[in-house]
Short mmCIF file of C-alpha atoms and ligand atoms in Angstrom, two decimals:
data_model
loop_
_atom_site.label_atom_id
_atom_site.label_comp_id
_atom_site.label_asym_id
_atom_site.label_seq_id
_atom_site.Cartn_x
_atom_site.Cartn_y
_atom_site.Cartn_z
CA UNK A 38 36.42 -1.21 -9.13
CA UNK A 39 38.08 0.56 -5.81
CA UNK A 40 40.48 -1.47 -3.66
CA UNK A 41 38.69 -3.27 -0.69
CA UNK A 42 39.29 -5.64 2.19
CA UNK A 43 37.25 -8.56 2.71
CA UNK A 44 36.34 -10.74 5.62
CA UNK A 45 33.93 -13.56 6.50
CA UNK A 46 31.69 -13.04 9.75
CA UNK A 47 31.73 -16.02 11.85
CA UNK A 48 28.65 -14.99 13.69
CA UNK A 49 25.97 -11.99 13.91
CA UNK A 50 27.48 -10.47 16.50
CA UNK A 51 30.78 -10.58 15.13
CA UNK A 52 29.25 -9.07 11.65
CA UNK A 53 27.72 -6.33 13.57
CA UNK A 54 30.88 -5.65 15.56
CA UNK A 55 33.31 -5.98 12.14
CA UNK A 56 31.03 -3.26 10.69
CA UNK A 57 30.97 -1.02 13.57
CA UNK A 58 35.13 -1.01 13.70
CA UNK A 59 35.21 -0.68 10.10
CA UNK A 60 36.82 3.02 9.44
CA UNK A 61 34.49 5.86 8.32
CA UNK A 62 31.63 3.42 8.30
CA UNK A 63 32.75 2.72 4.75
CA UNK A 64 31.96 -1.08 4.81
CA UNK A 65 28.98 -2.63 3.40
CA UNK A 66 27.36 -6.52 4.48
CA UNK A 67 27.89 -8.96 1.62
CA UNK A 68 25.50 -11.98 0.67
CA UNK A 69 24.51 -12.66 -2.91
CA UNK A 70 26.40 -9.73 -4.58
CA UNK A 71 23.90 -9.40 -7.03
CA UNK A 72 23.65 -5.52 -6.64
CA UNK A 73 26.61 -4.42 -4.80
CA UNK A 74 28.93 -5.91 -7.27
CA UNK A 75 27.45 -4.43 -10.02
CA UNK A 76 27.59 -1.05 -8.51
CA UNK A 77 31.00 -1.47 -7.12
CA UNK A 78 32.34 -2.74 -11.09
CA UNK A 79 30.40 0.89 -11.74
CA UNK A 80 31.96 2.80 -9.39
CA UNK A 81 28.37 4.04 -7.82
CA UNK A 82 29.58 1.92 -4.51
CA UNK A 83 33.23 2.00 -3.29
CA UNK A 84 33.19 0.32 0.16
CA UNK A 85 36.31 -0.21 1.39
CA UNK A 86 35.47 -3.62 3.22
CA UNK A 87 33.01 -6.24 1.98
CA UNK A 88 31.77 -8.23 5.83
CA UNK A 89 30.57 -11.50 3.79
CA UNK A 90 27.70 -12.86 5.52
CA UNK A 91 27.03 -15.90 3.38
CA UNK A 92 27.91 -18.52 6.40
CA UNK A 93 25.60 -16.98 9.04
CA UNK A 94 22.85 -18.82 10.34
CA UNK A 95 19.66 -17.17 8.47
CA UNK A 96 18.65 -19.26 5.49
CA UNK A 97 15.90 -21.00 7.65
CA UNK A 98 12.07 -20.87 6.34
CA UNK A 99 9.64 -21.76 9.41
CA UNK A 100 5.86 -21.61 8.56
CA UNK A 101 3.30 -22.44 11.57
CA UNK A 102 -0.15 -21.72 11.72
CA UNK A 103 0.05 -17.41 12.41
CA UNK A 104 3.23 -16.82 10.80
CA UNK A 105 5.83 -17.15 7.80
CA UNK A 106 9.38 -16.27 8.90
CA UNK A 107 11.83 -16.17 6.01
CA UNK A 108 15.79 -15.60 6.99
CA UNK A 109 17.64 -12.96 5.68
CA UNK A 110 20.00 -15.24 3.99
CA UNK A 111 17.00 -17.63 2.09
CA UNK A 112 17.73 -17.46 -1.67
CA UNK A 113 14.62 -16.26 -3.78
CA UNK A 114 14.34 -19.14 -5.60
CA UNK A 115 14.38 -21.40 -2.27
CA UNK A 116 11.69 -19.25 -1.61
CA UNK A 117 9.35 -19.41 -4.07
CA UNK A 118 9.96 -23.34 -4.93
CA UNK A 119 8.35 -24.14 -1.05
CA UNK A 120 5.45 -25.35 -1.92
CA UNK A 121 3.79 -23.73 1.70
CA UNK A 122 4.79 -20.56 0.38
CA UNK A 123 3.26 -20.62 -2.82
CA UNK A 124 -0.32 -22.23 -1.19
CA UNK A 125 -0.55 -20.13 1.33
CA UNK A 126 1.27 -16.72 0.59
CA UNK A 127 1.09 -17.08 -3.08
CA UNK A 128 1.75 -13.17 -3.82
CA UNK A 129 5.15 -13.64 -2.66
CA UNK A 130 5.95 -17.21 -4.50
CA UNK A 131 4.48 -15.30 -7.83
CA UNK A 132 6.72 -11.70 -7.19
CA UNK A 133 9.80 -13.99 -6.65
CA UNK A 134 9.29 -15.96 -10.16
CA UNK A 135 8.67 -12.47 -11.62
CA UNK A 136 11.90 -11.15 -10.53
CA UNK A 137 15.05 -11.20 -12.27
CA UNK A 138 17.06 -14.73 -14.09
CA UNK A 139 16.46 -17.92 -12.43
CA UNK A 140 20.42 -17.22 -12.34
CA UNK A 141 19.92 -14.23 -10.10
CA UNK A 142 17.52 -15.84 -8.34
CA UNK A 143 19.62 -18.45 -7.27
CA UNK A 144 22.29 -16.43 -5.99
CA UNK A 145 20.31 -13.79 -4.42
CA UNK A 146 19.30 -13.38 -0.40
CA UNK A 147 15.62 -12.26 0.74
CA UNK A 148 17.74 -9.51 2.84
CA UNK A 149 19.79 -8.67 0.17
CA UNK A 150 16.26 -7.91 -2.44
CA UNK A 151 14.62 -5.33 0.21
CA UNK A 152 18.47 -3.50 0.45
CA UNK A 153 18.73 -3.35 -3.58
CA UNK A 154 19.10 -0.16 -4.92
CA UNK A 155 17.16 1.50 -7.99
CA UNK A 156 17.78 1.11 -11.56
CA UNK A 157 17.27 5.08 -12.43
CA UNK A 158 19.91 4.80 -15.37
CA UNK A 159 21.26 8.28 -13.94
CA UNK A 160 22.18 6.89 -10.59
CA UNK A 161 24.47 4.06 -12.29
CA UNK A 162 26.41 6.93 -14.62
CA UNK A 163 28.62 8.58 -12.53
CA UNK A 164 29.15 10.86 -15.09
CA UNK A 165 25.29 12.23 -14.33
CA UNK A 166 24.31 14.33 -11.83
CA UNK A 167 21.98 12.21 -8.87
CA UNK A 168 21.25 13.20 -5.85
CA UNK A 169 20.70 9.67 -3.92
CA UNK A 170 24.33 8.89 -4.84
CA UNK A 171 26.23 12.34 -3.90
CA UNK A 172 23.17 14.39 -1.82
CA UNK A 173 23.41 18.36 -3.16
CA UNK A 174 24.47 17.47 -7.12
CA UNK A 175 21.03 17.70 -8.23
CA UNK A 176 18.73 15.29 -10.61
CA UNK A 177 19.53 14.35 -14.50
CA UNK A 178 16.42 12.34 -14.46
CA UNK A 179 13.74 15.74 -14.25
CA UNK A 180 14.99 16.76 -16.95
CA UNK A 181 16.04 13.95 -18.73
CA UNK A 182 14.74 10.80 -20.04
CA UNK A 183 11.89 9.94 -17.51
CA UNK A 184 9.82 7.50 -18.77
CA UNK A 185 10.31 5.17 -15.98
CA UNK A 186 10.17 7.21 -13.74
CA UNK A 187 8.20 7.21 -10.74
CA UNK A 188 5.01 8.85 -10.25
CA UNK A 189 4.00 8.69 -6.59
CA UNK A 190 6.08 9.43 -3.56
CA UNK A 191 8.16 11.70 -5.49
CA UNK A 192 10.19 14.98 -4.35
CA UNK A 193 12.47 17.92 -6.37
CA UNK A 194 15.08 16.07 -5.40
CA UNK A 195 14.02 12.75 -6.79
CA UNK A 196 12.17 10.37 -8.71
CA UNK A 197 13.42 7.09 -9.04
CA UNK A 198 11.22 4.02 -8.72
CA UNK A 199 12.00 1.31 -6.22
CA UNK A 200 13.14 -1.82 -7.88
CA UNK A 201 11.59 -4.65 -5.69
CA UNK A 202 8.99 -7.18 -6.72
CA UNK A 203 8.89 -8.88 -3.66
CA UNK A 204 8.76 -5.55 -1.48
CA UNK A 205 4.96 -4.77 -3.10
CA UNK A 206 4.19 -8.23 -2.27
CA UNK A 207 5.34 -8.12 1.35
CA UNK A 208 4.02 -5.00 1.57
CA UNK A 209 0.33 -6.26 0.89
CA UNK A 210 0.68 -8.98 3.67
CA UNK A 211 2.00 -6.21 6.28
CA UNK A 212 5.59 -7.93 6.83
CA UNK A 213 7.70 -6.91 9.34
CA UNK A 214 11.85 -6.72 9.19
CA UNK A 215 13.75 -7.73 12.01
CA UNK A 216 16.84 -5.83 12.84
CA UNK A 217 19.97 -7.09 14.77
CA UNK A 218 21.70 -4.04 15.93
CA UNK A 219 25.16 -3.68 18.91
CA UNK A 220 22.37 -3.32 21.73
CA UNK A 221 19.21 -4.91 20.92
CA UNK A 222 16.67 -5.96 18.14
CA UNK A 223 13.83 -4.33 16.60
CA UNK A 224 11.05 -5.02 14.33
CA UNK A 225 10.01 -2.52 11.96
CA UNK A 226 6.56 -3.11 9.36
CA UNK A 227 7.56 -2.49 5.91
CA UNK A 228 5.61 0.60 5.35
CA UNK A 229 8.17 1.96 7.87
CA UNK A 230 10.76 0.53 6.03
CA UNK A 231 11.52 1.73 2.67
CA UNK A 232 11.76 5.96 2.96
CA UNK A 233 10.46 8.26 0.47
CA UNK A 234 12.99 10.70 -1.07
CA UNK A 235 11.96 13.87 0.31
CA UNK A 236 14.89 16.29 0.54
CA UNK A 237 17.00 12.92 1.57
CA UNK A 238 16.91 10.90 -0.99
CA UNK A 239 20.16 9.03 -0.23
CA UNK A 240 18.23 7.88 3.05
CA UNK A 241 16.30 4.50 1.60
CA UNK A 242 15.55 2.56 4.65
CA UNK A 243 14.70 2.73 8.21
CA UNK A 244 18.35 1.17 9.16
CA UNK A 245 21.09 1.75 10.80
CA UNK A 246 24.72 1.10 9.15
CA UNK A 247 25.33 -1.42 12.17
CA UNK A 248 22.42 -3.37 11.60
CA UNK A 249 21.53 -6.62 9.97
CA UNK A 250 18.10 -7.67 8.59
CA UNK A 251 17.84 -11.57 9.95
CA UNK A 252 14.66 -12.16 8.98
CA UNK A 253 11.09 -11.25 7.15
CA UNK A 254 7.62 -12.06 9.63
CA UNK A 255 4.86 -12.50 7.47
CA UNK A 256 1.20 -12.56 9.37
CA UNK A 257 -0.78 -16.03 7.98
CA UNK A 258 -4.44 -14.88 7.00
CA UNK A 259 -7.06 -15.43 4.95
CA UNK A 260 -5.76 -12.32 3.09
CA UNK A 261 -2.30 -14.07 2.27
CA UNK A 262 -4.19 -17.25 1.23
CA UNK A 263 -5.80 -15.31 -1.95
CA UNK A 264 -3.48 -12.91 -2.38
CA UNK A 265 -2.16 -12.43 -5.89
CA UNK A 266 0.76 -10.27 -8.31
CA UNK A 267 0.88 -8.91 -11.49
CA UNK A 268 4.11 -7.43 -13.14
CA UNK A 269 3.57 -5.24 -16.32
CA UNK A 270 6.87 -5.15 -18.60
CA UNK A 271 8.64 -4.52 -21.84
CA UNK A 272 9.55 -8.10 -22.34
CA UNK A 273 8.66 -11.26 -20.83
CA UNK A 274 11.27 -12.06 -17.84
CA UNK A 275 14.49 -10.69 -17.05
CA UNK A 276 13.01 -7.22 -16.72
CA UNK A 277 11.92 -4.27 -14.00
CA UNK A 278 8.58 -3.90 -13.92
CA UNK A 279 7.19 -0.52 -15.87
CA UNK A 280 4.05 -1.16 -13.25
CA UNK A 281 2.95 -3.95 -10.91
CA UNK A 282 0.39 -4.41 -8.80
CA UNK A 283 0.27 -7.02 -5.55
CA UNK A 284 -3.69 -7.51 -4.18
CA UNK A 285 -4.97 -9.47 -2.09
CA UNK A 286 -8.99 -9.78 -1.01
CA UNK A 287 -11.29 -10.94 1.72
CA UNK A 288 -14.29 -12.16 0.43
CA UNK A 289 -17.47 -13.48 2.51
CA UNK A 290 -20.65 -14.12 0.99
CA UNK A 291 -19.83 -12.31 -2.26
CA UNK A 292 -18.73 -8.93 -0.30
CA UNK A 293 -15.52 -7.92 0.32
CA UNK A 294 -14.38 -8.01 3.49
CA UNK A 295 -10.92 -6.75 3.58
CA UNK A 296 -8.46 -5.85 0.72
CA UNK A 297 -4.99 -4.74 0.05
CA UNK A 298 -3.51 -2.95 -2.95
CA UNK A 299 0.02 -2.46 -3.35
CA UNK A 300 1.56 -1.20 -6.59
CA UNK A 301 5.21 -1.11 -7.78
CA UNK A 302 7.08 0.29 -10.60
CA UNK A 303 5.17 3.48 -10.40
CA UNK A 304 6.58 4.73 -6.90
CA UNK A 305 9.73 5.60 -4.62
CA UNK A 306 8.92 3.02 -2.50
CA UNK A 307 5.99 0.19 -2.47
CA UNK A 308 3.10 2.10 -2.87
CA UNK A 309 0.08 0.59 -0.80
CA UNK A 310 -3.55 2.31 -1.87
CA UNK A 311 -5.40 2.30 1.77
CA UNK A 312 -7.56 4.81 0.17
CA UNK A 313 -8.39 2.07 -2.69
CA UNK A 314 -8.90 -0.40 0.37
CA UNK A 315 -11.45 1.74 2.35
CA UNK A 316 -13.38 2.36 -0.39
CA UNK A 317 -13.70 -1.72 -1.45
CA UNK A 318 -14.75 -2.71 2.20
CA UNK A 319 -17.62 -3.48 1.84
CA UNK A 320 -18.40 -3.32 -1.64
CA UNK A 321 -19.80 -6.51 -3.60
CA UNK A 322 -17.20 -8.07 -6.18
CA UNK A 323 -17.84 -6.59 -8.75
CA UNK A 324 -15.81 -4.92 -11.68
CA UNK A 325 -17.47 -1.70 -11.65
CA UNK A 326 -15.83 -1.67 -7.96
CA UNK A 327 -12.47 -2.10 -8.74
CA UNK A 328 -12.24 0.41 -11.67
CA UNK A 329 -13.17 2.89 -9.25
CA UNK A 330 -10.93 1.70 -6.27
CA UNK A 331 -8.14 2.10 -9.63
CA UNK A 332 -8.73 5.93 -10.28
CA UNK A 333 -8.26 6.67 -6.23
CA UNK A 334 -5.05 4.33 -6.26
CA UNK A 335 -4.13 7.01 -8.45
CA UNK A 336 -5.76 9.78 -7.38
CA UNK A 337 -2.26 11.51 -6.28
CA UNK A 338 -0.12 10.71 -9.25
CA UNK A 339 1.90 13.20 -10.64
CA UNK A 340 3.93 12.10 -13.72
CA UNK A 341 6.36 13.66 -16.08
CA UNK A 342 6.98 14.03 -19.43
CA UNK A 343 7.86 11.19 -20.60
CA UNK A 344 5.92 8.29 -18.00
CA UNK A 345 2.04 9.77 -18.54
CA UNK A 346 1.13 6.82 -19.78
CA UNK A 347 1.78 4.67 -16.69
CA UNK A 348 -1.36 5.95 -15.07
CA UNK A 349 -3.56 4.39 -16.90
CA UNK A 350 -1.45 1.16 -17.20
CA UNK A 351 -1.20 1.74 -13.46
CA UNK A 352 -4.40 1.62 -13.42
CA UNK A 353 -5.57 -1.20 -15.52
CA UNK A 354 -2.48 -3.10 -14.13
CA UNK A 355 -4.96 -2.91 -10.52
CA UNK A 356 -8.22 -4.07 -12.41
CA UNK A 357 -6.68 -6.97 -13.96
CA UNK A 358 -4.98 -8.53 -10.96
CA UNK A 359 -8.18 -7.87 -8.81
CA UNK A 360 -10.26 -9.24 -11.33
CA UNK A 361 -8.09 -12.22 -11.75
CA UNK A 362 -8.04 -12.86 -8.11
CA UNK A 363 -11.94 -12.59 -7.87
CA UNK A 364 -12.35 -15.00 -10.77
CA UNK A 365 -15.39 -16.71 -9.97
CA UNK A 366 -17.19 -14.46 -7.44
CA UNK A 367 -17.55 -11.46 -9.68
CA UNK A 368 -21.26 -10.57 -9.80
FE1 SF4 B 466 19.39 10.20 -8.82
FE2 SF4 B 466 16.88 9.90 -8.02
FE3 SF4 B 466 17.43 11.70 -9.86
FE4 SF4 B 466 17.66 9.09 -10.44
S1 SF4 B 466 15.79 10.15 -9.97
S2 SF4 B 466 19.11 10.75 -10.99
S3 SF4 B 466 18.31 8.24 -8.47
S4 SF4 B 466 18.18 11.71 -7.74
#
């Protein structure tokens, strides 16, 4: 691990302004450590000041009748124990208990989860060529050992899978990140978020170096109310997901309304199906429906040689959670 300098930011503003006088914008925000450590101890990080924003004023959880609002700094297992939460947005209670140790959980921020960086194997060997961590040195995982390995939103220059549970869940109740920059705040929906690799795949989210996530908006709706996730893995917790799937339906008088499907583990970025969600409006619940609504979810894939098999789990991964979440109502 490099050298660095550490200091504690006694408010926003002075986080913001520690990070803009930091030299060669080489300084990185620190809350639960539970990524940036790790890459640090591996060398794929070496920031040469760690801005520790553990004593800030963002942990606070307000739900009201339109709207959850989850600081930046509210651990994700304070999360997903309110009981609110897990009533009324339960996709994002069930991605939390889905992610990581209960260890991790309880040392890791809701900010910190939508900043974490993949797991592509080849991005934590320095030793391996990787584009996202030194742009122009090309890709060991194209023609390496790709199995998971995205399959939508990929480039040439990329095709690592973002690592987020909670990211496909937020992204199926349209949340929106609020940014405290030097000037002013903005709020950005998560779609607009996370970035796809393109021919920048060191780019990963719609930030700025001198701002600070404070908080996650979540809309309340009947959509959030039954809203639902399912994580496919190789073993039983403690694991990325090899394909996920966060849903949520509308359903009046047996027909669906309004739906969302979001998957994860198969993409660059969460991966929401809106062709998958015109296609269901309207539609009685029934299973025949959501097979089909499946294929186009996954109409666009394009795997490799080694993760062809996640389509179809992709796919059944989306039949089962609907199908779960319509229990009940399925004619
Ligand atoms: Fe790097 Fe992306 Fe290739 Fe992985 S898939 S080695 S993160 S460029």
């Amino acid at each position: 691990m490099n050298p660095f300098q550490y200091s504690r930011a006694q408010s926003i503003d002075q986080a913001i302004q520690s990070i803009r006088a930091a030299d060669g914008g080489n300084a990185r925000f620190i809350a639960g450590g539970t990524n940036l450590l790790d890459l640090m101890k591996m060398n794929v990080e070496q920031p040469g000041q760690l801005i520790d924003i553990n004593y800030l004023p963002l942990s606070e959880l307000h739900i009201d009748n339109t709207m959850l609002s989850i600081g930046a700094l509210a651990r994700m297992s304070d999360v997903a124990a309110n009981t609110e939460v897990a009533r009324r947005f339960p996709v994002i209670a069930q991605s939390l208990l889905a992610s990581a140790s209960p260890q991790l959980r309880n040392m890791a921020s809701i900010g910190g989860n939508m900043m974490q960086r993949t797991r592509c194997s080849y991005f934590r060997d320095t030793a391996c060529a990787c584009n996202k961590r030194e742009p122009g040195s090309g890709c060991a995982a194209l023609g390496g050992d790709n199995r998971r390995h995205a399959i939508l939103g990929i480039s040439p220059h990329c095709i690592a899978t973002h690592p987020s549970d909670l990211a496909v869940a937020l992204m199926a109740l349209s949340a929106r990140i609020k940014l405290h920059g030097p000037n002013s705040d903005r709020t950005v929906p998560i779609d607009d978020f996370f970035l796809v690799p393109g021919s920048t795949p060191n780019l990963e989210h719609n930030i700025q170096i001198d701002e600070l996530i404070v908080a996650i908006e979540v809309p309340a709706s009947p959509l959030a109310t039954r809203s639902f996730y399912l994580k496919v893995r190789e073993r039983a917790s403690f694991e990325f997901a090899l394909t996920s799937a966060a849903v949520a339906l509308d359903i009046r008088n047996g027909v669906i309304a309004e739906s969302r499907i979001v998957l994860g583990g198969i993409a660059t970025k969460p991966w929401r199906a809106r062709d998958a969600e015109v296609y269901l409006a309207g539609k009685p619940v029934q299973e025949s429906h959501f097979v089909a609504a499946a294929h186009i979810a996954l109409a666009q894939a394009q795997p490799g040689k080694d993760n062809k098999f996640k389509v179809k789990l992709a796919q059944r991964t989306v039949v089962r959670a609907l199908t779960t979440l319509a229990a009940g109502e399925i004619a």
